[in-house]
Amino acid sequence: CPTQAETVNGYQDSDGCPDTLPVKDSDKDEISDDYDKCPTQAETVNNYQDTDGCPDVVENYKNETSEQITKEIKNNPPQVRLEMDESPIPINNFEKTKDSISSIINVTGNKIIMLDSKMYVTSKDKDFLSVVDDQTVFKIPLGSYVYTEAIAVSDSAKKIFINDERSNSIKIIDVVSNSVIGSIPVNGDPIVNDITKKLYIESSNVNVYDMNDFHLEKSIPFSSAITDMIIDENKNLGYVGVVNDTLVIFDLTKNRDIEKISDFYGDKFVLAEASHLLYYRGYSERGISVMDLDSKTIVKQLDVGYVTAMEFSEKYNRLYVLGSNTILIFDGHSNNLVGKINLPIPPISHYNDIEINQKTGKVYIVGTRFSLILDPECGCPEFLENLTTELQQKQIIQSRTNHRWTC
């Protein structure tokens, strides 16, 4: 390669060409040996430490059926208390919703984001970004294998930001040209503010970048490691959880903290902008707290079992919680449980992430064998029943020629 410099990395360094190290996965569990704590033993996929690469057993895990949890809620309604009102608030009886799985897509991955009604899906140790629109599925080449745990999107700039723990950088993808246009040399979770045109990268500090030219404007230090961060674009406020059990609220205009809330334990933040509620998962990964950001008080605790991911629908005012193989649906006014959907589980698979198209209200779920679309207005349970039957008969999705099946 006389016009391209050799990549000196211990792999074919004498051929004079740029290259990347091939991914080595000795135990074939889709976790590279670089990140696999047990490189000769396959990971047990059971939604418990599924990224460490080791076989394990979940202890004291209660896998309830829809009938069991419905009966339990009706017979033993949980009692929670409001900070400003000492009267107990019971969860309502299970209500019928129209939410139903409406489509299945032959795309797998671990993180998902929506932009202009397109679904963008990342996969660990893959060299492409999957894109799904109404009719087609295609791939955006990333140039090298990436190991990602976070993805963000800018509606205004038409850019997607992927953290790559392998190269300790943020890849920048332009969705107009469907190509990688650059990278930022820092490892962390990207967060976008489309109103101020700022990119925040959450690592040991919070680094603030201008999205016009991606230069570093400021690095905001924190006293302890960060558990999660979310921003309220309308109020121009950021909420940062740190491991010393503190929630830090800071002004995004002045880039300085304005308030600290102690005795705060959690991660996986979700913001309901209209009601100004913050939902977050506890450190045990098995419950959700609801904080009123105006009064700075916990108004409810949701006992939901294991929490993989969650998102809030502003269109339907509902919280959708992804468990190991279920979707729990909570009303955004009362925060009561109003629905549950058991997801189809083919052999050796699990679901990783959930995203909502805020314009249509449709819910997108990505897993290790396929992806699903949940329609809040579908009301089509027979589709899921037929799909589950096909999966049980081992008519695996990859054997189909089409990409999508619709209710």
XYZ file of C-alpha atoms in Angstrom:
407
model
C 0.000 0.000 0.000
C 2.460 2.666 -1.186
C 0.035 5.553 -0.611
C -1.239 4.389 2.799
C 0.754 4.101 6.009
C 1.115 0.795 7.846
C -0.822 0.453 11.091
C 1.803 -0.781 13.576
C -0.237 -3.035 15.836
C 1.567 -6.379 15.781
C -0.644 -7.737 13.000
C 0.824 -8.050 9.478
C 3.117 -5.094 10.200
C 5.368 -5.995 7.264
C 2.798 -5.628 4.468
C 2.786 -1.814 4.582
C -1.021 -1.517 4.771
C -3.418 -0.059 7.348
C -5.410 -2.699 9.199
C -7.202 -3.543 12.417
C -6.608 -6.475 14.712
C -8.985 -9.357 13.982
C -11.511 -9.993 16.719
C -10.687 -13.144 18.685
C -13.545 -14.942 20.386
C -12.239 -18.287 21.614
C -15.471 -19.513 23.226
C -17.800 -18.168 20.473
C -20.062 -16.257 22.891
C -19.929 -13.005 20.845
C -17.710 -11.309 23.462
C -14.162 -10.730 22.271
C -11.291 -12.148 24.303
C -10.133 -8.572 24.979
C -13.223 -8.026 27.155
C -14.052 -11.631 28.103
C -13.164 -12.483 31.714
C -13.608 -16.177 30.865
C -12.275 -16.455 27.285
C -12.466 -20.272 27.219
C -15.941 -20.545 28.800
C -19.056 -19.233 27.044
C -21.238 -16.578 28.654
C -24.548 -17.731 30.106
C -27.102 -15.370 28.550
C -29.582 -14.808 31.392
C -29.644 -11.009 31.872
C -27.208 -11.316 34.792
C -23.705 -9.941 34.145
C -24.100 -10.855 30.473
C -21.126 -8.709 29.432
C -18.431 -10.362 31.584
C -18.188 -13.420 29.318
C -18.511 -15.968 32.127
C -21.030 -18.727 32.831
C -23.219 -17.930 35.819
C -26.508 -18.645 37.538
C -29.053 -16.051 38.677
C -29.919 -16.777 42.290
C -33.296 -16.053 43.832
C -34.777 -14.946 40.520
C -38.546 -15.170 40.283
C -39.755 -15.566 36.705
C -43.429 -14.705 37.024
C -46.006 -15.305 34.355
C -48.455 -12.627 33.265
C -51.257 -14.378 35.188
C -49.164 -14.588 38.354
C -48.213 -10.926 38.395
C -51.771 -9.859 37.522
C -53.177 -11.955 40.380
C -50.531 -10.657 42.768
C -51.278 -7.024 41.922
C -55.030 -7.515 42.347
C -54.805 -9.444 45.626
C -51.866 -7.623 47.206
C -51.656 -4.051 45.871
C -48.296 -2.540 46.858
C -48.464 0.383 49.264
C -46.311 3.452 48.622
C -46.330 6.852 50.276
C -46.014 10.345 48.920
C -43.554 12.652 50.650
C -46.242 15.350 51.028
C -49.161 13.027 51.771
C -49.095 10.210 54.290
C -52.085 8.379 52.791
C -51.201 5.037 51.104
C -51.528 4.935 47.325
C -52.394 1.425 45.989
C -51.548 0.372 42.461
C -54.663 0.040 40.307
C -55.893 -3.323 39.078
C -54.430 -4.561 35.811
C -56.020 -2.623 32.935
C -56.438 -3.623 29.296
C -54.278 -1.666 26.863
C -54.066 -1.847 23.091
C -50.287 -2.252 23.174
C -49.207 -5.234 21.097
C -46.216 -6.448 19.118
C -46.997 -5.458 15.531
C -43.798 -6.236 13.602
C -40.642 -8.300 13.768
C -37.407 -7.301 12.018
C -34.409 -9.435 11.148
C -31.909 -7.122 12.868
C -29.914 -7.872 16.017
C -27.908 -5.664 18.343
C -27.411 -4.210 21.799
C -28.238 -0.472 21.481
C -30.898 1.345 19.475
C -31.734 4.957 18.553
C -34.398 6.589 16.358
C -33.971 9.395 13.806
C -36.503 10.495 11.144
C -38.508 7.263 11.587
C -35.394 5.191 10.930
C -34.055 2.707 13.469
C -30.272 2.629 14.020
C -28.865 -0.415 15.827
C -25.337 -1.059 17.105
C -23.828 -4.461 17.822
C -20.886 -5.379 20.029
C -17.743 -6.275 18.068
C -19.289 -5.521 14.672
C -17.919 -3.190 11.999
C -21.257 -1.755 10.885
C -24.336 0.158 12.046
C -27.672 -1.408 11.024
C -30.374 0.931 9.656
C -34.048 0.030 9.262
C -36.614 2.189 7.494
C -40.128 1.341 6.313
C -39.033 -0.896 3.463
C -35.364 -1.820 3.687
C -32.538 -2.842 6.000
C -29.001 -1.695 5.196
C -25.656 -1.251 6.930
C -23.359 1.741 7.436
C -19.714 0.566 7.536
C -17.827 1.828 10.587
C -14.325 1.118 9.274
C -13.355 -1.107 12.204
C -14.889 -3.371 14.817
C -16.441 -1.414 17.680
C -17.388 -2.349 21.220
C -20.183 0.030 22.170
C -22.412 0.520 25.201
C -23.957 3.891 24.277
C -25.364 5.747 21.278
C -26.874 9.232 20.836
C -28.466 11.175 17.986
C -28.773 14.815 16.923
C -31.984 15.588 15.041
C -30.784 19.039 14.016
C -27.270 18.060 12.888
C -28.341 14.682 11.426
C -25.492 12.977 13.237
C -25.194 9.811 15.304
C -22.568 9.393 18.000
C -21.329 5.930 19.022
C -18.942 5.280 21.874
C -16.267 2.748 20.949
C -14.580 1.289 24.006
C -12.155 -0.593 21.774
C -10.569 2.596 20.389
C -11.519 4.848 23.357
C -13.285 7.281 21.061
C -16.661 8.549 19.871
C -17.403 7.820 16.217
C -19.395 10.497 14.352
C -21.777 9.210 11.652
C -23.455 11.510 9.144
C -26.896 10.056 8.311
C -27.217 12.056 5.085
C -24.165 10.434 3.492
C -24.447 7.305 5.694
C -20.761 7.389 6.514
C -18.315 7.940 9.368
C -17.030 11.516 9.106
C -14.751 11.648 12.140
C -14.156 10.745 15.750
C -13.560 12.371 19.131
C -10.646 10.898 21.138
C -12.466 10.307 24.416
C -14.315 7.275 25.793
C -17.708 7.856 27.393
C -21.459 7.984 26.894
C -22.588 10.692 24.406
C -25.583 12.943 25.180
C -26.965 15.567 22.763
C -28.589 18.944 23.397
C -30.150 19.959 20.072
C -31.280 23.348 21.361
C -27.823 24.592 22.393
C -26.038 22.459 19.745
C -23.794 20.890 22.368
C -22.501 17.336 22.728
C -21.848 16.073 26.248
C -19.632 13.040 26.776
C -20.002 11.442 30.177
C -16.841 9.714 31.413
C -14.862 10.496 34.565
C -15.742 14.128 33.800
C -18.452 15.635 31.599
C -16.798 17.003 28.465
C -18.720 19.647 26.500
C -18.224 19.871 22.712
C -19.551 22.341 20.150
C -21.431 20.305 17.510
C -20.490 22.761 14.741
C -16.809 21.821 14.711
C -16.601 19.399 17.694
C -13.984 21.347 19.586
C -13.802 20.849 23.358
C -15.359 23.822 25.150
C -15.093 22.682 28.742
C -14.419 19.678 30.941
C -16.598 19.604 34.061
C -15.018 17.562 36.900
C -16.976 15.526 39.445
C -15.817 14.266 42.823
C -16.768 10.635 42.080
C -17.432 8.396 39.092
C -20.627 9.134 37.156
C -23.441 6.553 37.099
C -25.626 8.294 34.491
C -26.575 11.661 33.035
C -29.638 13.095 31.325
C -30.526 16.594 30.140
C -33.752 18.598 30.037
C -33.448 20.634 26.828
C -36.484 22.800 27.600
C -35.187 23.886 31.014
C -31.507 23.728 29.942
C -30.628 21.630 32.993
C -28.482 18.535 33.369
C -28.902 15.782 35.965
C -25.822 13.742 36.865
C -25.724 10.797 39.263
C -22.410 10.040 40.968
C -21.353 7.015 42.989
C -21.041 8.953 46.249
C -24.868 8.790 46.316
C -25.510 12.295 45.032
C -27.606 13.738 42.221
C -25.977 16.876 40.817
C -28.153 19.404 38.975
C -26.244 21.835 36.815
C -26.984 24.763 34.540
C -26.145 23.836 30.932
C -25.804 27.501 29.960
C -23.194 28.318 32.582
C -21.836 24.753 32.843
C -21.812 24.765 36.623
C -23.729 22.872 39.283
C -26.572 24.685 41.026
C -27.838 22.033 43.436
C -26.864 18.685 44.953
C -29.303 16.077 46.286
C -27.851 13.559 48.751
C -28.951 9.969 49.454
C -29.517 9.391 45.737
C -28.892 5.865 44.487
C -29.432 5.011 40.847
C -28.659 4.892 37.142
C -30.480 4.444 33.784
C -32.173 7.858 33.911
C -35.402 8.542 31.990
C -37.070 11.964 31.945
C -40.795 12.665 31.561
C -40.510 16.244 30.314
C -44.173 17.301 30.556
C -44.641 16.130 34.154
C -41.013 16.870 35.109
C -40.469 13.427 36.642
C -37.172 11.547 36.739
C -37.324 7.750 36.601
C -34.187 5.867 37.575
C -33.128 2.324 38.331
C -31.769 1.427 41.764
C -28.296 -0.020 42.178
C -29.837 -3.457 42.748
C -31.119 -3.301 39.119
C -34.504 -4.549 40.354
C -36.626 -1.454 41.031
C -37.462 2.040 39.752
C -37.748 5.244 41.768
C -39.871 8.190 40.594
C -38.603 11.648 41.593
C -40.563 14.883 41.244
C -37.869 17.284 40.020
C -39.832 20.338 41.189
C -40.093 19.241 44.811
C -36.939 17.026 44.660
C -38.809 14.206 46.431
C -39.416 10.542 45.663
C -43.139 10.204 44.927
C -43.257 6.510 44.143
C -41.279 3.275 44.099
C -42.026 0.783 41.325
C -41.251 -2.839 42.186
C -40.644 -4.201 38.703
C -38.015 -6.919 39.108
C -34.990 -6.860 36.842
C -34.663 -3.708 34.675
C -32.734 -3.990 31.402
C -33.800 -0.632 29.918
C -36.699 1.819 29.967
C -38.091 4.758 27.989
C -40.928 7.253 28.416
C -43.534 7.991 25.722
C -44.532 11.665 25.797
C -47.214 10.968 23.157
C -49.038 8.359 25.249
C -47.709 9.444 28.665
C -46.486 5.956 29.530
C -43.319 4.430 30.930
C -42.170 1.263 29.150
C -39.843 -0.978 31.156
C -37.907 -3.776 29.453
C -37.221 -6.754 31.707
C -35.523 -10.024 30.869
C -38.389 -11.147 28.609
C -41.263 -8.742 29.313
C -42.451 -5.198 28.725
C -44.166 -3.557 31.714
C -46.292 -0.475 30.962
C -46.973 2.248 33.564
C -49.387 5.159 33.301
C -47.490 8.460 33.490
C -50.148 10.219 35.602
C -50.633 7.673 38.380
C -47.460 5.636 37.747
C -49.646 2.562 38.123
C -49.016 -0.653 36.214
C -51.505 -0.851 33.329
C -50.121 -3.590 31.114
C -47.625 -6.379 30.591
C -46.462 -8.096 27.408
C -44.532 -11.367 27.425
C -41.972 -11.255 24.620
C -41.154 -14.280 22.418
C -37.951 -15.990 23.494
C -36.145 -18.200 20.961
C -33.288 -20.389 22.275
C -30.163 -18.627 23.636
C -31.452 -15.088 23.268
C -32.376 -12.004 25.243
C -33.448 -8.384 24.710
C -30.987 -5.537 25.212
C -32.515 -2.120 24.625
C -35.720 -0.168 23.993
C -36.398 3.107 22.155
C -39.543 5.113 21.382
C -40.401 7.144 18.292
C -41.858 10.188 20.056
C -43.819 11.241 16.946
C -45.663 7.950 16.375
C -45.414 6.519 19.892
C -44.217 3.158 18.556
C -41.805 1.224 20.756
C -38.736 -0.507 19.294
C -37.033 -3.415 21.079
C -33.687 -4.875 19.986
C -32.373 -8.316 20.928
C -29.737 -10.907 20.149
C -31.910 -12.804 17.623
C -34.256 -10.176 16.167
C -35.940 -6.827 16.872
C -39.596 -6.096 17.611
C -41.948 -3.144 17.126
C -44.701 -2.550 19.682
C -47.671 -0.474 18.530
C -49.717 1.235 21.298
C -52.779 1.215 19.024
C -52.372 -2.195 17.399
C -54.380 -4.478 19.678
C -53.222 -7.515 17.713
C -52.354 -10.313 20.189
C -52.820 -13.068 17.599
C -49.690 -11.839 15.785
C -47.565 -12.501 18.847
C -49.293 -15.828 19.467
C -48.566 -16.972 15.912
C -44.985 -15.710 16.153
C -44.400 -17.534 19.427
C -45.732 -20.758 17.874
C -43.343 -20.406 14.935
C -40.406 -19.836 17.262
C -41.340 -22.850 19.343
C -41.342 -24.897 16.152
C -37.810 -23.600 15.524
C -38.798 -21.707 12.400
C -36.017 -19.277 13.231
C -36.204 -15.747 11.847
C -32.866 -15.941 10.046
C -34.293 -18.636 7.749
C -36.853 -16.200 6.332
C -36.123 -14.159 3.228
C -38.019 -11.011 4.195
C -36.947 -8.561 6.862
C -40.310 -7.710 8.356
C -43.563 -9.382 9.429
C -46.447 -7.080 10.268
C -49.668 -7.430 12.226
